[in-house]
PDB file of N, CA, C and O in Angstrom:
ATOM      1  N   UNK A  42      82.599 109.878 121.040  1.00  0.00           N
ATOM      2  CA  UNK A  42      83.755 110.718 121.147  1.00  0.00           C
ATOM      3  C   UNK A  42      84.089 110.969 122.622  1.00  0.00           C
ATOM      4  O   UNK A  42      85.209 110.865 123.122  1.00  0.00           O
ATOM      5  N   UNK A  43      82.955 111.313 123.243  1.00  0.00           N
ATOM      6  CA  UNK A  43      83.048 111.409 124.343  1.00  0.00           C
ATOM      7  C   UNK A  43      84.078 110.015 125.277  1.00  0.00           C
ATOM      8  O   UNK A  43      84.946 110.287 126.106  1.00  0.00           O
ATOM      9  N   UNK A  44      83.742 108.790 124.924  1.00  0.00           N
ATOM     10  CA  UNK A  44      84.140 107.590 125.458  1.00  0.00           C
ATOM     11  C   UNK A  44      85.428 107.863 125.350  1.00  0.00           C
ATOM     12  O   UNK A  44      86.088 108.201 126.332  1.00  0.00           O
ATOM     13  N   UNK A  45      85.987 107.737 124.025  1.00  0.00           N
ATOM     14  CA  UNK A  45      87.117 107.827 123.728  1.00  0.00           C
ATOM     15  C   UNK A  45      88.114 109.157 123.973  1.00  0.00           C
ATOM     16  O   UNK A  45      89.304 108.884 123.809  1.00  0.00           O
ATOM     17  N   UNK A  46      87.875 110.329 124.281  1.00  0.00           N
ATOM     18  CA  UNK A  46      88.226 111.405 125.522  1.00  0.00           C
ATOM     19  C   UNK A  46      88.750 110.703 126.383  1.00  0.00           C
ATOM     20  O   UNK A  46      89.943 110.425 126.504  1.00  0.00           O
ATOM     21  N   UNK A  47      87.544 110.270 127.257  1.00  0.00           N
ATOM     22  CA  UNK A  47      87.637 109.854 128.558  1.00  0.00           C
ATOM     23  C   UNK A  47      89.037 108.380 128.331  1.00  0.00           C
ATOM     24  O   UNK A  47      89.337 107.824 129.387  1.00  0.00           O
ATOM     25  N   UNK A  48      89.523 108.039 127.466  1.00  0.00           N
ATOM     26  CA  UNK A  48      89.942 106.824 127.699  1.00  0.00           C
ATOM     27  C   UNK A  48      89.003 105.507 127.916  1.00  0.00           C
ATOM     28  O   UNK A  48      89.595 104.474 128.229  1.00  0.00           O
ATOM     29  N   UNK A  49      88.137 105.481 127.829  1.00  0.00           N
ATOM     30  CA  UNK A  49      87.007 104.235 128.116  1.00  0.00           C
ATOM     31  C   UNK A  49      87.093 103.115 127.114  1.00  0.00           C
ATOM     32  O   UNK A  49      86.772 101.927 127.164  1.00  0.00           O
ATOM     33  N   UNK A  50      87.647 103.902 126.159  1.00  0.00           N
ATOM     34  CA  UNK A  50      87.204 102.604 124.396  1.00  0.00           C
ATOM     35  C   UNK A  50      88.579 103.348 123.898  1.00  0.00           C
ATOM     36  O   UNK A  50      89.186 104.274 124.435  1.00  0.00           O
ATOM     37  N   UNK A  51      88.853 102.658 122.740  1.00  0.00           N
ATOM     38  CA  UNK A  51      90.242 102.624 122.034  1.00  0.00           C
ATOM     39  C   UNK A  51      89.744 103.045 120.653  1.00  0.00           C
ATOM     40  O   UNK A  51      88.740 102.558 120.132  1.00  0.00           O
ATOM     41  N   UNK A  52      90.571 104.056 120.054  1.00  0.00           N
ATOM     42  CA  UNK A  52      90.379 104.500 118.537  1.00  0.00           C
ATOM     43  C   UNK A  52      89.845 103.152 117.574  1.00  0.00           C
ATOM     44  O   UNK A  52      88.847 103.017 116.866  1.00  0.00           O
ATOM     45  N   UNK A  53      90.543 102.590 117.768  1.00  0.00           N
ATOM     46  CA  UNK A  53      90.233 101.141 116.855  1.00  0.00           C
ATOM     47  C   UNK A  53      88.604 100.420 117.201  1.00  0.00           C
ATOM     48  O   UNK A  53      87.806  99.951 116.390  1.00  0.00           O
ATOM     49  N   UNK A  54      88.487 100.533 118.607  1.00  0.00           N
ATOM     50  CA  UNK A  54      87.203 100.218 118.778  1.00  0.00           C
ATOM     51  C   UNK A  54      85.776 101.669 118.340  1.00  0.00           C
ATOM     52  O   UNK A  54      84.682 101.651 117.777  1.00  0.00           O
ATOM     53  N   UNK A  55      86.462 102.512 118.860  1.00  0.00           N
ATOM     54  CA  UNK A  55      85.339 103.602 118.513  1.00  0.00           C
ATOM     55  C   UNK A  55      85.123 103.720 116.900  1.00  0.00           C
ATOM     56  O   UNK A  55      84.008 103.891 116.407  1.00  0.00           O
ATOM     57  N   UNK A  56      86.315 103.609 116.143  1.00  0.00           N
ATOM     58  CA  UNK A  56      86.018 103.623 114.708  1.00  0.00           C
ATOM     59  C   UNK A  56      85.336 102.613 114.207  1.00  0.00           C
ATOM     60  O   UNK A  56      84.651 102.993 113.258  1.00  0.00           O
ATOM     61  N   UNK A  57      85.185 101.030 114.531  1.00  0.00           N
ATOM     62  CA  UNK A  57      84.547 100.350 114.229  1.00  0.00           C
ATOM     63  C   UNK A  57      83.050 100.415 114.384  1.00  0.00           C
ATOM     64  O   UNK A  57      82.130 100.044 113.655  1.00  0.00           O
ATOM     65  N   UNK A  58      83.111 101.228 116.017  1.00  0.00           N
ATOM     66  CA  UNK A  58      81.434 101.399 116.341  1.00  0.00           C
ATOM     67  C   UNK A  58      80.811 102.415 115.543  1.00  0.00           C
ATOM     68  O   UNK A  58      79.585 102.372 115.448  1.00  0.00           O
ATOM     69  N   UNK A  59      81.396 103.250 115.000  1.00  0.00           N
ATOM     70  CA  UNK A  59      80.702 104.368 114.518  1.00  0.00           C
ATOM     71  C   UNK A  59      81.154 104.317 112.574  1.00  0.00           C
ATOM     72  O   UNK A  59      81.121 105.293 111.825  1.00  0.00           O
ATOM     73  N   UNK A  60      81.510 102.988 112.214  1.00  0.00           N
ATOM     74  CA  UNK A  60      81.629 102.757 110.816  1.00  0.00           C
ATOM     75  C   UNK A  60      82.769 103.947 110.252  1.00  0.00           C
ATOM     76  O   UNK A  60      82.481 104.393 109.141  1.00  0.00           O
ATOM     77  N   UNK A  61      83.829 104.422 110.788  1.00  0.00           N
ATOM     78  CA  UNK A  61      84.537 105.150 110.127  1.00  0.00           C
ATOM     79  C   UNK A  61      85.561 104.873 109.465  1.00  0.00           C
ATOM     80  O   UNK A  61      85.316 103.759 109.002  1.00  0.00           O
ATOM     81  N   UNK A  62      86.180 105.066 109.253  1.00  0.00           N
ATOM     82  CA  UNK A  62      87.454 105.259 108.706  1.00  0.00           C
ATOM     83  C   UNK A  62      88.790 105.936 109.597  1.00  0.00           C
ATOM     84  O   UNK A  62      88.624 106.862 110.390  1.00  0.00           O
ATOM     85  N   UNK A  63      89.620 105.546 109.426  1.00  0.00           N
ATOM     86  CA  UNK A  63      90.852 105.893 110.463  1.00  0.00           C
ATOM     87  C   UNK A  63      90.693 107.731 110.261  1.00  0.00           C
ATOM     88  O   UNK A  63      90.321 108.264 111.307  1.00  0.00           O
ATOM     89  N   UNK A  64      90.877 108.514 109.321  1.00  0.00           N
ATOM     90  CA  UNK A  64      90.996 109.473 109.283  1.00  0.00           C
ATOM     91  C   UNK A  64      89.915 110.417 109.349  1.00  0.00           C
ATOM     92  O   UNK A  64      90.055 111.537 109.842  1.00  0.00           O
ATOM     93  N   UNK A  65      88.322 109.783 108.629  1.00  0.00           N
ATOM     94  CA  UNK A  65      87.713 110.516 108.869  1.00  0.00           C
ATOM     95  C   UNK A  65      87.021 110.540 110.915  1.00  0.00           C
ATOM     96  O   UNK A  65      86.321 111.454 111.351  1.00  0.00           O
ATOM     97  N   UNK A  66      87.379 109.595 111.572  1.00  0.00           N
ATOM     98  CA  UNK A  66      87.269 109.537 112.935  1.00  0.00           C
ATOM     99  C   UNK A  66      88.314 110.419 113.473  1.00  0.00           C
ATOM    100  O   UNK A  66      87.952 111.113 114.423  1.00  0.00           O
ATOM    101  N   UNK A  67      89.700 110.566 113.023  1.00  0.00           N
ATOM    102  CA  UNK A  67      90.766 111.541 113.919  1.00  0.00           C
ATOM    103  C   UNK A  67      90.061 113.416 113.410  1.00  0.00           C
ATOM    104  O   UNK A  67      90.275 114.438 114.062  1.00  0.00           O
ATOM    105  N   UNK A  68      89.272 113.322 112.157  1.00  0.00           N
ATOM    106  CA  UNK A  68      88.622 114.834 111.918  1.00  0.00           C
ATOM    107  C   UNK A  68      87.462 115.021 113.011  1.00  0.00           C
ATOM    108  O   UNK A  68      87.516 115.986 113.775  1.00  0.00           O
ATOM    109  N   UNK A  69      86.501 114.172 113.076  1.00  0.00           N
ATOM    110  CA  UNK A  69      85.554 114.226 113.917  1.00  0.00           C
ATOM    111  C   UNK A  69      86.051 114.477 115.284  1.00  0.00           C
ATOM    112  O   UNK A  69      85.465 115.419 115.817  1.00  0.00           O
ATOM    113  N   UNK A  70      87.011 113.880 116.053  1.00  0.00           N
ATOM    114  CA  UNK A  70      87.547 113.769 117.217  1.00  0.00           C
ATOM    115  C   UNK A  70      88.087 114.916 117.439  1.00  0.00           C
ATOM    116  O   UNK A  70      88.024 115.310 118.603  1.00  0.00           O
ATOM    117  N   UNK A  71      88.984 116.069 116.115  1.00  0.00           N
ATOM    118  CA  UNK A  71      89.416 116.870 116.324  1.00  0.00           C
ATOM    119  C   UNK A  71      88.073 118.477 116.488  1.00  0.00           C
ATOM    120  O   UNK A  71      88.064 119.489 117.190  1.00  0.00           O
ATOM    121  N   UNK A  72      87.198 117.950 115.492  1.00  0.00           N
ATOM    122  CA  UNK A  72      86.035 118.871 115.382  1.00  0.00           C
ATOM    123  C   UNK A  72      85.640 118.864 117.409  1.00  0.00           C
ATOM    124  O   UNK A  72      85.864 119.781 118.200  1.00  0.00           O
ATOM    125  N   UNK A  73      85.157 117.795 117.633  1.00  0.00           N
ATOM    126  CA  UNK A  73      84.867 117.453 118.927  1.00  0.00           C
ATOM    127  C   UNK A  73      85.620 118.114 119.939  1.00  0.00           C
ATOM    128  O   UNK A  73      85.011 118.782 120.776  1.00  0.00           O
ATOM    129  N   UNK A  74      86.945 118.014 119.981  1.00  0.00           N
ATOM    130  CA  UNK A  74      87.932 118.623 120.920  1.00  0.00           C
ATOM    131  C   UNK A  74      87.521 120.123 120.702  1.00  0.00           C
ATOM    132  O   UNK A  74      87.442 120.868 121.678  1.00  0.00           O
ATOM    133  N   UNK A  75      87.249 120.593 119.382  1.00  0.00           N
ATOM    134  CA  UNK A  75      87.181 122.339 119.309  1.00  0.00           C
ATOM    135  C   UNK A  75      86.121 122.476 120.128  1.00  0.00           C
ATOM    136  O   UNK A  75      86.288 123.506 120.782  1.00  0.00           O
ATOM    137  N   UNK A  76      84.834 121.793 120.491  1.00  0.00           N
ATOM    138  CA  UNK A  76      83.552 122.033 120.814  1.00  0.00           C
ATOM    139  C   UNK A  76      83.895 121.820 122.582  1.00  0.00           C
ATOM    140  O   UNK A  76      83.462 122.489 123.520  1.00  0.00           O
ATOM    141  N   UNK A  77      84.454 121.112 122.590  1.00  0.00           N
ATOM    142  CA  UNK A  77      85.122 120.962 123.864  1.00  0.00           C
ATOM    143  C   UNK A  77      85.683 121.820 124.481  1.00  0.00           C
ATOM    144  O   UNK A  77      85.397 121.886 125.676  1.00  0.00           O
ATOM    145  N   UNK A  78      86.757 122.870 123.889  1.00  0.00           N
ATOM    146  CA  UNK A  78      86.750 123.884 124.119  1.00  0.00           C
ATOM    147  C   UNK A  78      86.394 125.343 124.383  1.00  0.00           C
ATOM    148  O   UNK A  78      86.779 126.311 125.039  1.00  0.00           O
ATOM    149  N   UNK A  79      85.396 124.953 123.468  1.00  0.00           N
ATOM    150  CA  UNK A  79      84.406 126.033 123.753  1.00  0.00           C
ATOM    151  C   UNK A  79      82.978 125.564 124.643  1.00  0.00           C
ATOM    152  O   UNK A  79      81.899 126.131 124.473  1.00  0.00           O
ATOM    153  N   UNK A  80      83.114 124.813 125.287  1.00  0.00           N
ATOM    154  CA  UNK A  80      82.132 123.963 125.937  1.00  0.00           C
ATOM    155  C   UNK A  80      80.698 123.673 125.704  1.00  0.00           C
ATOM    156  O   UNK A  80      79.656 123.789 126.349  1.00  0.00           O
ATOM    157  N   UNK A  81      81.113 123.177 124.323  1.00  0.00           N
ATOM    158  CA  UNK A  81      79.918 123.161 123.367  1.00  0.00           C
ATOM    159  C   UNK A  81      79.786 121.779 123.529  1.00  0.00           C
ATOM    160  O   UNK A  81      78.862 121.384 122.818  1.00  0.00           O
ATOM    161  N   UNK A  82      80.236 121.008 124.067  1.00  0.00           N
ATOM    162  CA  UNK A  82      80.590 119.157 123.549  1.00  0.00           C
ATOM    163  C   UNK A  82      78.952 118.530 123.744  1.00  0.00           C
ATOM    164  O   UNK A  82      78.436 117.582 123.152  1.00  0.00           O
ATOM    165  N   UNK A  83      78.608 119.059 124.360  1.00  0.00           N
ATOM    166  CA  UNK A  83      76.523 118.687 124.664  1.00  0.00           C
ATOM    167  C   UNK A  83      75.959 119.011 123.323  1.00  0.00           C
ATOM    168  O   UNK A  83      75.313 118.088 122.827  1.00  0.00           O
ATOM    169  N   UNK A  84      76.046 120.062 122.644  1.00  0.00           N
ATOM    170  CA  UNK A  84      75.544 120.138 121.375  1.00  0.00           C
ATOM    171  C   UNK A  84      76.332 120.388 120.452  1.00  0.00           C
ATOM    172  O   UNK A  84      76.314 121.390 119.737  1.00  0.00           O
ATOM    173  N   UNK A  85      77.052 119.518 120.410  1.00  0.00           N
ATOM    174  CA  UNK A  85      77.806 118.974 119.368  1.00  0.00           C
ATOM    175  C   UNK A  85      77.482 117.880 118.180  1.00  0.00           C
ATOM    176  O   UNK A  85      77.028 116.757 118.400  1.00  0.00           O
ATOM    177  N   UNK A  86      77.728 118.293 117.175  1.00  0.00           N
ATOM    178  CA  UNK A  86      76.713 117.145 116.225  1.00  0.00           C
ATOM    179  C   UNK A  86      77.892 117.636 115.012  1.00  0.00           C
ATOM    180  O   UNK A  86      78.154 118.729 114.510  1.00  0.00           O
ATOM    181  N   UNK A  87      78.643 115.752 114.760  1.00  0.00           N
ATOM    182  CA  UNK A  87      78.986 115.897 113.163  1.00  0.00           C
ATOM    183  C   UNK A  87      78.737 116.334 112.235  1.00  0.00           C
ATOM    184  O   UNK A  87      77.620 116.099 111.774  1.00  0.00           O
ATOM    185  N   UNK A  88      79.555 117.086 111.596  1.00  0.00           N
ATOM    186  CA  UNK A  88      79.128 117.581 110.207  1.00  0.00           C
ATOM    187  C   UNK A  88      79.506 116.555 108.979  1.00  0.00           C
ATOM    188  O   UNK A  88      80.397 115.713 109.090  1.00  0.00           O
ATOM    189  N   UNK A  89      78.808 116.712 107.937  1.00  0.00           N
ATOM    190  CA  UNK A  89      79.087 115.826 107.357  1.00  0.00           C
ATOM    191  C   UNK A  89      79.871 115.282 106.135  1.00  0.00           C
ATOM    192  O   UNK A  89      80.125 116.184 105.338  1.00  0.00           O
ATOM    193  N   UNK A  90      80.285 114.169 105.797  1.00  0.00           N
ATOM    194  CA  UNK A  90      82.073 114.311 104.856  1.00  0.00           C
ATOM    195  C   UNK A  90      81.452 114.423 103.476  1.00  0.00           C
ATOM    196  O   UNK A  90      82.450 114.608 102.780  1.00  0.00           O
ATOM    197  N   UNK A  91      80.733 114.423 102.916  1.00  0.00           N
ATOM    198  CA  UNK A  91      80.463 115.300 101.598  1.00  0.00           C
ATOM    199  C   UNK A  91      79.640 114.032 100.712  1.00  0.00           C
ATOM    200  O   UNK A  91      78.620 114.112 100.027  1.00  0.00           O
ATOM    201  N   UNK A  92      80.389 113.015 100.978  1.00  0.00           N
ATOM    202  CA  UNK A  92      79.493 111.528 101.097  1.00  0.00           C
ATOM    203  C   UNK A  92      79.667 111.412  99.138  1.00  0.00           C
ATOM    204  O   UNK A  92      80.027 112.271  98.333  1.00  0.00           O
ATOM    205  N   UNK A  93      79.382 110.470  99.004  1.00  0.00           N
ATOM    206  CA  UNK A  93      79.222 110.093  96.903  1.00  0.00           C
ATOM    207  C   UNK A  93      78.779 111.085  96.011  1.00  0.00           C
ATOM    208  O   UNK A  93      77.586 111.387  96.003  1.00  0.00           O
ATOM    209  N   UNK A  94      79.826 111.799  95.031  1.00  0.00           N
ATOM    210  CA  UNK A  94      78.866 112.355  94.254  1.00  0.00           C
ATOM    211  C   UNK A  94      79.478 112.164  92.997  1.00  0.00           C
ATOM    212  O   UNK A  94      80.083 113.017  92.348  1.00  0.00           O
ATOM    213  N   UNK A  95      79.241 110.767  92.644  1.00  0.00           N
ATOM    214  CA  UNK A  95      79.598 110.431  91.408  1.00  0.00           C
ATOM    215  C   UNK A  95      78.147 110.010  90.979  1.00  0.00           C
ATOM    216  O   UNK A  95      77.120 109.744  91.603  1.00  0.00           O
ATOM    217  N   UNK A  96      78.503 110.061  89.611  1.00  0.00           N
ATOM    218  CA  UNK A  96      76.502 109.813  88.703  1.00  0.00           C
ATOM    219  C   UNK A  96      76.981 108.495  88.845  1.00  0.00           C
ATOM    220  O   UNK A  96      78.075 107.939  88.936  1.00  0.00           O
ATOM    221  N   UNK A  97      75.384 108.078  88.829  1.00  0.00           N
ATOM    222  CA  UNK A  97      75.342 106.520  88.756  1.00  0.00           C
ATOM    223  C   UNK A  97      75.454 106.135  87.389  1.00  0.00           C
ATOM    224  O   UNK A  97      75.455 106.988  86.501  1.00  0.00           O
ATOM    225  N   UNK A  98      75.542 105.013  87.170  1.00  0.00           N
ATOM    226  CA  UNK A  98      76.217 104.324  85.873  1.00  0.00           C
ATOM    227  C   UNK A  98      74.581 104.225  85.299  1.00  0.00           C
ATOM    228  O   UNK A  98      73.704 104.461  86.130  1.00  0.00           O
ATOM    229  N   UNK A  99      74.201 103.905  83.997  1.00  0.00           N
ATOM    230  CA  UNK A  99      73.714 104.206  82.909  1.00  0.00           C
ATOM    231  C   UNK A  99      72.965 103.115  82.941  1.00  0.00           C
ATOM    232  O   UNK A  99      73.726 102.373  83.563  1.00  0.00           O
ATOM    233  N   UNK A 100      71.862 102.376  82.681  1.00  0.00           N
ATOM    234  CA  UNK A 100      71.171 101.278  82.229  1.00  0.00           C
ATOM    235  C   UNK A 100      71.792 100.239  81.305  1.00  0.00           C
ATOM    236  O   UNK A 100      71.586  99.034  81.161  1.00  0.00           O
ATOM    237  N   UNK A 101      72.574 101.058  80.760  1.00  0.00           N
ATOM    238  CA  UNK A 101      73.477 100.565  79.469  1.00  0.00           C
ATOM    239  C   UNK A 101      74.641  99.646  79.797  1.00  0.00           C
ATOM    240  O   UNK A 101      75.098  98.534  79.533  1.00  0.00           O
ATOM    241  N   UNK A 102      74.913 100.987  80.685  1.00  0.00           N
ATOM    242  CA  UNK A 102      76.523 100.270  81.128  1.00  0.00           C
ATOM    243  C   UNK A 102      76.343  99.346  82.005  1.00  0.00           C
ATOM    244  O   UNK A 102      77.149  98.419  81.927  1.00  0.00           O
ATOM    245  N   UNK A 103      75.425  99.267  82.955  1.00  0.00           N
ATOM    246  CA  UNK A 103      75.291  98.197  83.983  1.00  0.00           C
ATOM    247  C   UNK A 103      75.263  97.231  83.434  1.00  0.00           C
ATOM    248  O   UNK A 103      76.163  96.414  83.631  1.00  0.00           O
ATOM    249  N   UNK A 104      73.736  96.834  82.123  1.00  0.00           N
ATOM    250  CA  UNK A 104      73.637  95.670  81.535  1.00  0.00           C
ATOM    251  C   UNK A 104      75.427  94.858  80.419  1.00  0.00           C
ATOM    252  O   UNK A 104      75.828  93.754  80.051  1.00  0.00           O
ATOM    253  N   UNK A 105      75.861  96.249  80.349  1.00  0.00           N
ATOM    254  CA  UNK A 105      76.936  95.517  79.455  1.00  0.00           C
ATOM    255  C   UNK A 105      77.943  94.960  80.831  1.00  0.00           C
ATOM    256  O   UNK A 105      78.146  93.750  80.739  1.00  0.00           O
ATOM    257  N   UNK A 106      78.299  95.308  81.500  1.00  0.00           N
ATOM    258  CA  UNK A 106      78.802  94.784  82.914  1.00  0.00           C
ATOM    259  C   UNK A 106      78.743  93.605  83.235  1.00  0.00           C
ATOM    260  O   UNK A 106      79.644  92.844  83.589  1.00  0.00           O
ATOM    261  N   UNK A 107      77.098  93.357  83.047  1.00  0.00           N
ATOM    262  CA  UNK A 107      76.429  92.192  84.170  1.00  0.00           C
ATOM    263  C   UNK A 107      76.797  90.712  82.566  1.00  0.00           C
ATOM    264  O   UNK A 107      77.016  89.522  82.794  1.00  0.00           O
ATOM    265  N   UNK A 108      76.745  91.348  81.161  1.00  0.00           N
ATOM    266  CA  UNK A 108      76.675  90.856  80.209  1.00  0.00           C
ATOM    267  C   UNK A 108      78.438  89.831  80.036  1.00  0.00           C
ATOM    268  O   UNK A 108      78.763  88.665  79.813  1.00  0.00           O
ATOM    269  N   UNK A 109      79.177  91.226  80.322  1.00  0.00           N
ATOM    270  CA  UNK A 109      80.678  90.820  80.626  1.00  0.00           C
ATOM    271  C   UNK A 109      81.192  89.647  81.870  1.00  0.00           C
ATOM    272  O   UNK A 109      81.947  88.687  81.710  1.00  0.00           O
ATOM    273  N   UNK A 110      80.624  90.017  82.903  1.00  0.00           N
ATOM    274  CA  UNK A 110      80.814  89.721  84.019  1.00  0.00           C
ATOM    275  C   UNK A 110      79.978  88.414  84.231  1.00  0.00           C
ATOM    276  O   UNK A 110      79.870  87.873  85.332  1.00  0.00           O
ATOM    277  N   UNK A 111      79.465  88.007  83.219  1.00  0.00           N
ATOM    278  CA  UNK A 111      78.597  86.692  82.923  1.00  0.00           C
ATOM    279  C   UNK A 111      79.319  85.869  81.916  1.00  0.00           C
ATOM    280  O   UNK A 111      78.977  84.686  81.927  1.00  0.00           O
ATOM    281  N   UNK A 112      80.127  86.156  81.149  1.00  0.00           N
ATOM    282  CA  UNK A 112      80.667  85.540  79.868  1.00  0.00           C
ATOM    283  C   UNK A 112      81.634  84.291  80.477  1.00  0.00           C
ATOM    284  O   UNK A 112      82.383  84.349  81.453  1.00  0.00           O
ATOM    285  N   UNK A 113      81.389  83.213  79.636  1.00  0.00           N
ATOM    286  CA  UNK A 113      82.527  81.948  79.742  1.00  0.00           C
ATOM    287  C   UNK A 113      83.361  82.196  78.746  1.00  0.00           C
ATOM    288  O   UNK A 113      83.085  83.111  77.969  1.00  0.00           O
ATOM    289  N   UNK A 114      84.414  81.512  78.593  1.00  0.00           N
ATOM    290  CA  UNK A 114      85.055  82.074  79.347  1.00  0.00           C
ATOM    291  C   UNK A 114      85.128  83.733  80.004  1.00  0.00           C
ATOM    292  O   UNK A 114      84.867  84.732  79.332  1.00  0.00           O
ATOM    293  N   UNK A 115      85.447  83.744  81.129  1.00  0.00           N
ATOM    294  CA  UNK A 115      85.429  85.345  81.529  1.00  0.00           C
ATOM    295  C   UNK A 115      86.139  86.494  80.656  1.00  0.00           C
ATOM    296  O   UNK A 115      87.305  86.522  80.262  1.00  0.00           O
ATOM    297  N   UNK A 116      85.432  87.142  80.524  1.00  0.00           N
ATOM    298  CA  UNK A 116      86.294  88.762  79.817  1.00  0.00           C
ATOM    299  C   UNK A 116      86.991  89.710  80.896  1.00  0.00           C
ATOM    300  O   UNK A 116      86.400  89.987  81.940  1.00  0.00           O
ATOM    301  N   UNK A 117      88.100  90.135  80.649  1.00  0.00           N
ATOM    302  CA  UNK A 117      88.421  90.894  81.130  1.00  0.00           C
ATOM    303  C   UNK A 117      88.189  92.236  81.555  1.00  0.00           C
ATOM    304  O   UNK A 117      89.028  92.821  82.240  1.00  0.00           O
TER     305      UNK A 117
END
């Protein structure tokens, strides 16, 4: 974040380095700027985007998947 402040690296490059996403990098950048302001930017540390919380799929359903997704002709 810091780089990209300074002008050093380009949004497009910093998002690639740090695996983001266009939007969740302009939240971080904006979190960053607040810490910046309060001249916190040294201990500054992402918080985090809430990440997967869907249940994983079933033993069942996977095998009928892999069962489908195997068929000749293919099933839809």
């Amino acid at each position: 974040m810091a780089r990209f402040r300074k002008e050093l690296i380009s949004a497009p490059d910093a998002q690639a380095e740090l695996s983001l996403s266009r939007s969740r990098f302009y939240v971080l950048y904006s979190d960053y700027l607040k810490a910046c302001a309060q001249r916190n930017q040294r201990s500054w540390a992402p918080g985090g985007s809430g990440g997967n919380h869907r249940p994983a799929w079933s033993d069942e359903v996977c095998q009928l998947l892999t069962k489908l997704l195997q068929a000749r002709p293919p099933t839809s």
